[in-house]
Amino acid sequence: MLSLRRGQVSAIAERFEGLVHLAVDGDPCIAFPRLTGPVALGDDVVVNVQARVLELGSGGFDVLYANLTRGLGLAPPKDAHVMKLPYTPLQAAWRHAEEDGQTAGSLAGMPVVSCSLHSHLAPVCAGLGEGLRIAYVQLPGGALPVSLSDAVRTLKERGLVEVAVASGACLDGDVASVGVASALGWAAAQGFDAVVCAIGPGIVGTGSALGHGGLAAAEAVNAASALGGSPILVARASAADERARHRGVSHHTRAALELCLGKVAVAWPAGYEAPAWLVDREDVDVSGWEDACASLPLSHMGRGPRQDPVFFAVAFAAGRLARRLVS
């Protein structure tokens, strides 16, 4: 069931394109104006409080559900007919790339880096480096709105990502696609050099082998392989995670690899100890990765590159390997 309450916007903290940080009756809240309309101080609103009530680690805020002051009677976007979140109380039409027929049937070897965590995205893009046209494809498995991501915003500002695609249930990107396969086909048709796929911030997790959002990475790998791309899976590695299942190379990576149906490359930073079972890997020189990532937002579970360098070095290695594969 939805956990909703009514309140009044008591503060506006920050506004970004597609995202507003605010407070409702003093409690922190976020709003997605492209979904629920504009928001201003004093507005009468309804917010979803469930994540905060449950004290979820990544849900320490409410989400604006409806703006009763200025969010009623909003018209659908022009020429949009395909719904995101269909048959839910938040269903909304977005124009999808497939409706314009701009998708290729083959990736022609284009590298596709697939991440099981959103925190992989920045170091992967740093490894790819400047001078390439990079498309980011967000996969379901974590947060669905692309506009929630500070990393995507920063990478676009720095020119390390050109466009963000909201695939499947994800929404609020520069481009929408029905699924990951068509997102990759669209990127190939538009002449992008490489694609980086990742779930949104946060992750769906149950502590089980198959019940986690990181498996979206396998779906992206399989789509890239089937379409003639060059898939690279980013290993989730840590020397600082207190949970045994995520220490070394995470069970998330093992599970994703077991579901990959075609050939997939797994990059590993040269000089870092790899687990014995990860024999099918490509060692990559990652010298200078710290400097390359220095100006980017690097954080995973509250840890940065000093606390857990292998996590970020592995992701950087995947980006550098993809750079080598750009034709």
GROMACS .gro file of C-alpha atoms in nm, residues 25-245:
model
  221
   25ASP     CA    1   0.641   2.072   0.675
   26GLY     CA    2   1.013   2.068   0.754
   27ASP     CA    3   1.076   1.713   0.631
   28PRO     CA    4   1.318   1.659   0.339
   29CYS     CA    5   1.153   1.575   0.009
   30ILE     CA    6   1.234   1.550  -0.361
   31ALA     CA    7   1.015   1.633  -0.659
   32PHE     CA    8   1.035   1.545  -1.027
   33PRO     CA    9   0.867   1.841  -1.200
   34ARG     CA   10   0.857   1.675  -1.543
   35LEU     CA   11   0.635   1.411  -1.382
   36THR     CA   12   0.424   1.600  -1.127
   37GLY     CA   13   0.452   1.959  -1.252
   38PRO     CA   14   0.626   2.269  -1.112
   39VAL     CA   15   0.654   2.324  -0.738
   40ALA     CA   16   0.684   2.642  -0.533
   41LEU     CA   17   0.699   2.755  -0.172
   42GLY     CA   18   0.363   2.721   0.001
   43ASP     CA   19   0.217   2.465  -0.240
   44ASP     CA   20  -0.037   2.216  -0.103
   45VAL     CA   21   0.108   1.873  -0.184
   46VAL     CA   22   0.075   1.500  -0.122
   47VAL     CA   23   0.399   1.312  -0.051
   48ASN     CA   24   0.492   0.946  -0.035
   49VAL     CA   25   0.659   0.888   0.303
   50GLN     CA   26   0.703   0.511   0.300
   51ALA     CA   27   1.080   0.491   0.242
   52ARG     CA   28   1.147   0.733   0.527
   53VAL     CA   29   0.903   0.551   0.758
   54LEU     CA   30   1.087   0.226   0.687
   55GLU     CA   31   1.422   0.401   0.749
   56LEU     CA   32   1.569   0.272   0.425
   57GLY     CA   33   1.935   0.363   0.383
   58SER     CA   34   1.890   0.546   0.051
   59GLY     CA   35   1.539   0.669   0.125
   60GLY     CA   36   1.587   0.932   0.393
   61PHE     CA   37   1.346   1.168   0.222
   62ASP     CA   38   0.988   1.184   0.101
   63VAL     CA   39   0.886   1.195  -0.266
   64LEU     CA   40   0.631   1.440  -0.398
   65TYR     CA   41   0.335   1.239  -0.527
   66ALA     CA   42   0.096   1.515  -0.636
   67ASN     CA   43   0.091   1.894  -0.627
   68LEU     CA   44  -0.266   1.999  -0.547
   69THR     CA   45  -0.187   2.368  -0.605
   70ARG     CA   46  -0.034   2.368  -0.953
   71GLY     CA   47   0.001   2.003  -1.060
   72LEU     CA   48  -0.358   1.922  -1.159
   73GLY     CA   49  -0.488   1.926  -1.516
   74LEU     CA   50  -0.143   1.893  -1.674
   75ALA     CA   51  -0.150   1.803  -2.046
   76PRO     CA   52   0.043   1.500  -2.175
   77PRO     CA   53   0.355   1.565  -2.384
   78LYS     CA   54   0.291   1.622  -2.754
   79ASP     CA   55   0.306   1.305  -2.968
   80ALA     CA   56   0.377   1.083  -2.666
   81HIS     CA   57   0.175   0.763  -2.654
   82VAL     CA   58   0.385   0.501  -2.471
   83MET     CA   59   0.345   0.492  -2.095
   84LYS     CA   60   0.615   0.470  -1.831
   85LEU     CA   61   0.497   0.294  -1.513
   86PRO     CA   62   0.186   0.174  -1.701
   87TYR     CA   63  -0.130   0.091  -1.510
   88THR     CA   64   0.009   0.239  -1.189
   89PRO     CA   65  -0.112   0.560  -1.021
   90LEU     CA   66   0.191   0.738  -1.169
   91GLN     CA   67   0.156   0.623  -1.532
   92ALA     CA   68   0.265   0.898  -1.771
   93ALA     CA   69   0.330   0.912  -2.145
   94TRP     CA   70   0.679   0.983  -2.277
   95ARG     CA   71   0.798   1.000  -2.634
   96HIS     CA   72   1.010   0.689  -2.700
   97ALA     CA   73   1.297   0.655  -2.947
   98GLU     CA   74   1.133   0.352  -3.109
   99GLU     CA   75   0.837   0.568  -3.214
  100ASP     CA   76   1.071   0.763  -3.441
  101GLY     CA   77   1.221   0.449  -3.596
  102GLN     CA   78   1.577   0.548  -3.513
  103THR     CA   79   1.729   0.215  -3.410
  104ALA     CA   80   1.998  -0.002  -3.570
  105GLY     CA   81   1.979  -0.380  -3.595
  106SER     CA   82   2.350  -0.425  -3.525
  107LEU     CA   83   2.599  -0.261  -3.290
  108ALA     CA   84   2.889  -0.345  -3.525
  109GLY     CA   85   3.129  -0.413  -3.238
  110MET     CA   86   3.043  -0.103  -3.035
  111PRO     CA   87   3.166  -0.149  -2.675
  112VAL     CA   88   2.893  -0.168  -2.411
  113VAL     CA   89   3.004  -0.144  -2.048
  114SER     CA   90   2.752  -0.294  -1.808
  115CYS     CA   91   2.752  -0.192  -1.440
  116SER     CA   92   2.564  -0.356  -1.154
  117LEU     CA   93   2.585  -0.038  -0.944
  118HIS     CA   94   2.532   0.328  -1.022
  119SER     CA   95   2.853   0.416  -0.835
  120HIS     CA   96   3.049   0.239  -1.112
  121LEU     CA   97   2.934   0.495  -1.367
  122ALA     CA   98   3.171   0.785  -1.295
  123PRO     CA   99   3.496   0.582  -1.285
  124VAL     CA  100   3.393   0.389  -1.598
  125CYS     CA  101   3.340   0.716  -1.785
  126ALA     CA  102   3.673   0.847  -1.653
  127GLY     CA  103   3.836   0.536  -1.799
  128LEU     CA  104   3.672   0.599  -2.135
  129GLY     CA  105   3.806   0.951  -2.120
  130GLU     CA  106   3.741   1.260  -2.330
  131GLY     CA  107   3.690   1.289  -2.703
  132LEU     CA  108   3.431   1.013  -2.740
  133ARG     CA  109   3.054   1.024  -2.781
  134ILE     CA  110   2.921   0.827  -2.484
  135ALA     CA  111   2.559   0.737  -2.419
  136TYR     CA  112   2.445   0.637  -2.073
  137VAL     CA  113   2.158   0.387  -2.052
  138GLN     CA  114   1.985   0.357  -1.715
  139LEU     CA  115   1.849   0.013  -1.632
  140PRO     CA  116   1.576  -0.080  -1.383
  141GLY     CA  117   1.720  -0.225  -1.063
  142GLY     CA  118   1.771   0.088  -0.857
  143ALA     CA  119   1.618   0.435  -0.870
  144LEU     CA  120   1.404   0.477  -1.182
  145PRO     CA  121   1.429   0.855  -1.247
  146VAL     CA  122   1.748   0.944  -1.435
  147SER     CA  123   1.722   1.300  -1.307
  148LEU     CA  124   1.792   1.183  -0.951
  149SER     CA  125   2.156   1.113  -1.036
  150ASP     CA  126   2.417   1.373  -0.940
  151ALA     CA  127   2.677   1.161  -1.123
  152VAL     CA  128   2.492   1.180  -1.455
  153ARG     CA  129   2.451   1.555  -1.416
  154THR     CA  130   2.824   1.601  -1.349
  155LEU     CA  131   2.936   1.368  -1.629
  156LYS     CA  132   2.723   1.556  -1.880
  157GLU     CA  133   2.865   1.889  -1.760
  158ARG     CA  134   3.220   1.754  -1.804
  159GLY     CA  135   3.148   1.617  -2.151
  160LEU     CA  136   3.206   1.256  -2.045
  161VAL     CA  137   2.843   1.161  -2.120
  162GLU     CA  138   2.651   1.317  -2.408
  163VAL     CA  139   2.303   1.177  -2.353
  164ALA     CA  140   2.114   0.976  -2.089
  165VAL     CA  141   1.859   0.715  -2.196
  166ALA     CA  142   1.582   0.594  -1.965
  167SER     CA  143   1.517   0.232  -2.061
  168GLY     CA  144   1.231   0.008  -1.955
  169ALA     CA  145   1.064   0.133  -1.638
  170CYS     CA  146   1.324   0.409  -1.595
  171LEU     CA  147   1.207   0.760  -1.675
  172ASP     CA  148   1.303   1.125  -1.703
  173GLY     CA  149   1.608   1.084  -1.925
  174ASP     CA  150   1.701   1.283  -2.235
  175VAL     CA  151   1.564   0.993  -2.438
  176ALA     CA  152   1.323   0.712  -2.347
  177SER     CA  153   1.333   0.355  -2.476
  178VAL     CA  154   1.108   0.054  -2.428
  179GLY     CA  155   1.400  -0.168  -2.329
  180VAL     CA  156   1.776  -0.200  -2.318
  181ALA     CA  157   1.804  -0.367  -2.660
  182SER     CA  158   1.631  -0.080  -2.837
  183ALA     CA  159   1.833   0.171  -2.632
  184LEU     CA  160   2.153   0.013  -2.761
  185GLY     CA  161   2.016   0.006  -3.115
  186TRP     CA  162   1.927   0.375  -3.089
  187ALA     CA  163   2.277   0.462  -2.966
  188ALA     CA  164   2.433   0.272  -3.258
  189ALA     CA  165   2.205   0.445  -3.508
  190GLN     CA  166   2.305   0.784  -3.363
  191GLY     CA  167   2.675   0.709  -3.410
  192PHE     CA  168   2.782   0.690  -3.046
  193ASP     CA  169   3.126   0.544  -2.983
  194ALA     CA  170   3.033   0.349  -2.670
  195VAL     CA  171   2.749   0.293  -2.424
  196VAL     CA  172   2.763   0.262  -2.047
  197CYS     CA  173   2.467   0.084  -1.885
  198ALA     CA  174   2.397   0.098  -1.512
  199ILE     CA  175   2.111   0.080  -1.268
  200GLY     CA  176   2.005   0.405  -1.104
  201PRO     CA  177   2.123   0.521  -0.760
  202GLY     CA  178   2.050   0.270  -0.487
  203ILE     CA  179   1.983  -0.096  -0.556
  204VAL     CA  180   1.701  -0.341  -0.505
  205GLY     CA  181   1.843  -0.605  -0.271
  206THR     CA  182   1.725  -0.901  -0.067
  207GLY     CA  183   2.058  -1.058   0.030
  208SER     CA  184   1.986  -1.351  -0.203
  209ALA     CA  185   2.177  -1.478  -0.505
  210LEU     CA  186   1.919  -1.379  -0.765
  211GLY     CA  187   1.702  -1.124  -0.587
  212HIS     CA  188   1.894  -0.803  -0.652
  213GLY     CA  189   1.890  -0.521  -0.903
  214GLY     CA  190   2.248  -0.588  -1.015
  215LEU     CA  191   2.127  -0.865  -1.245
  216ALA     CA  192   2.015  -0.595  -1.485
  217ALA     CA  193   2.382  -0.589  -1.588
  218ALA     CA  194   2.347  -0.941  -1.731
  219GLU     CA  195   2.045  -0.834  -1.934
  220ALA     CA  196   2.246  -0.551  -2.087
  221VAL     CA  197   2.539  -0.784  -2.159
  222ASN     CA  198   2.312  -1.035  -2.332
  223ALA     CA  199   2.143  -0.766  -2.541
  224ALA     CA  200   2.480  -0.623  -2.646
  225SER     CA  201   2.611  -0.969  -2.734
  226ALA     CA  202   2.303  -1.062  -2.936
  227LEU     CA  203   2.320  -0.734  -3.130
  228GLY     CA  204   2.686  -0.774  -3.224
  229GLY     CA  205   2.839  -0.542  -2.967
  230SER     CA  206   3.142  -0.589  -2.743
  231PRO     CA  207   3.004  -0.630  -2.389
  232ILE     CA  208   3.217  -0.560  -2.082
  233LEU     CA  209   3.090  -0.645  -1.733
  234VAL     CA  210   3.216  -0.433  -1.444
  235ALA     CA  211   3.306  -0.653  -1.147
  236ARG     CA  212   3.183  -0.534  -0.810
  237ALA     CA  213   3.492  -0.556  -0.591
  238SER     CA  214   3.570  -0.432  -0.242
  239ALA     CA  215   3.837  -0.469   0.023
  240ALA     CA  216   3.641  -0.266   0.278
  241ASP     CA  217   3.283  -0.394   0.270
  242GLU     CA  218   3.193  -0.547   0.605
  243ARG     CA  219   2.955  -0.797   0.444
  244ALA     CA  220   3.125  -1.122   0.349
  245ARG     CA  221   2.910  -1.167   0.037
   0.00000   0.00000   0.00000
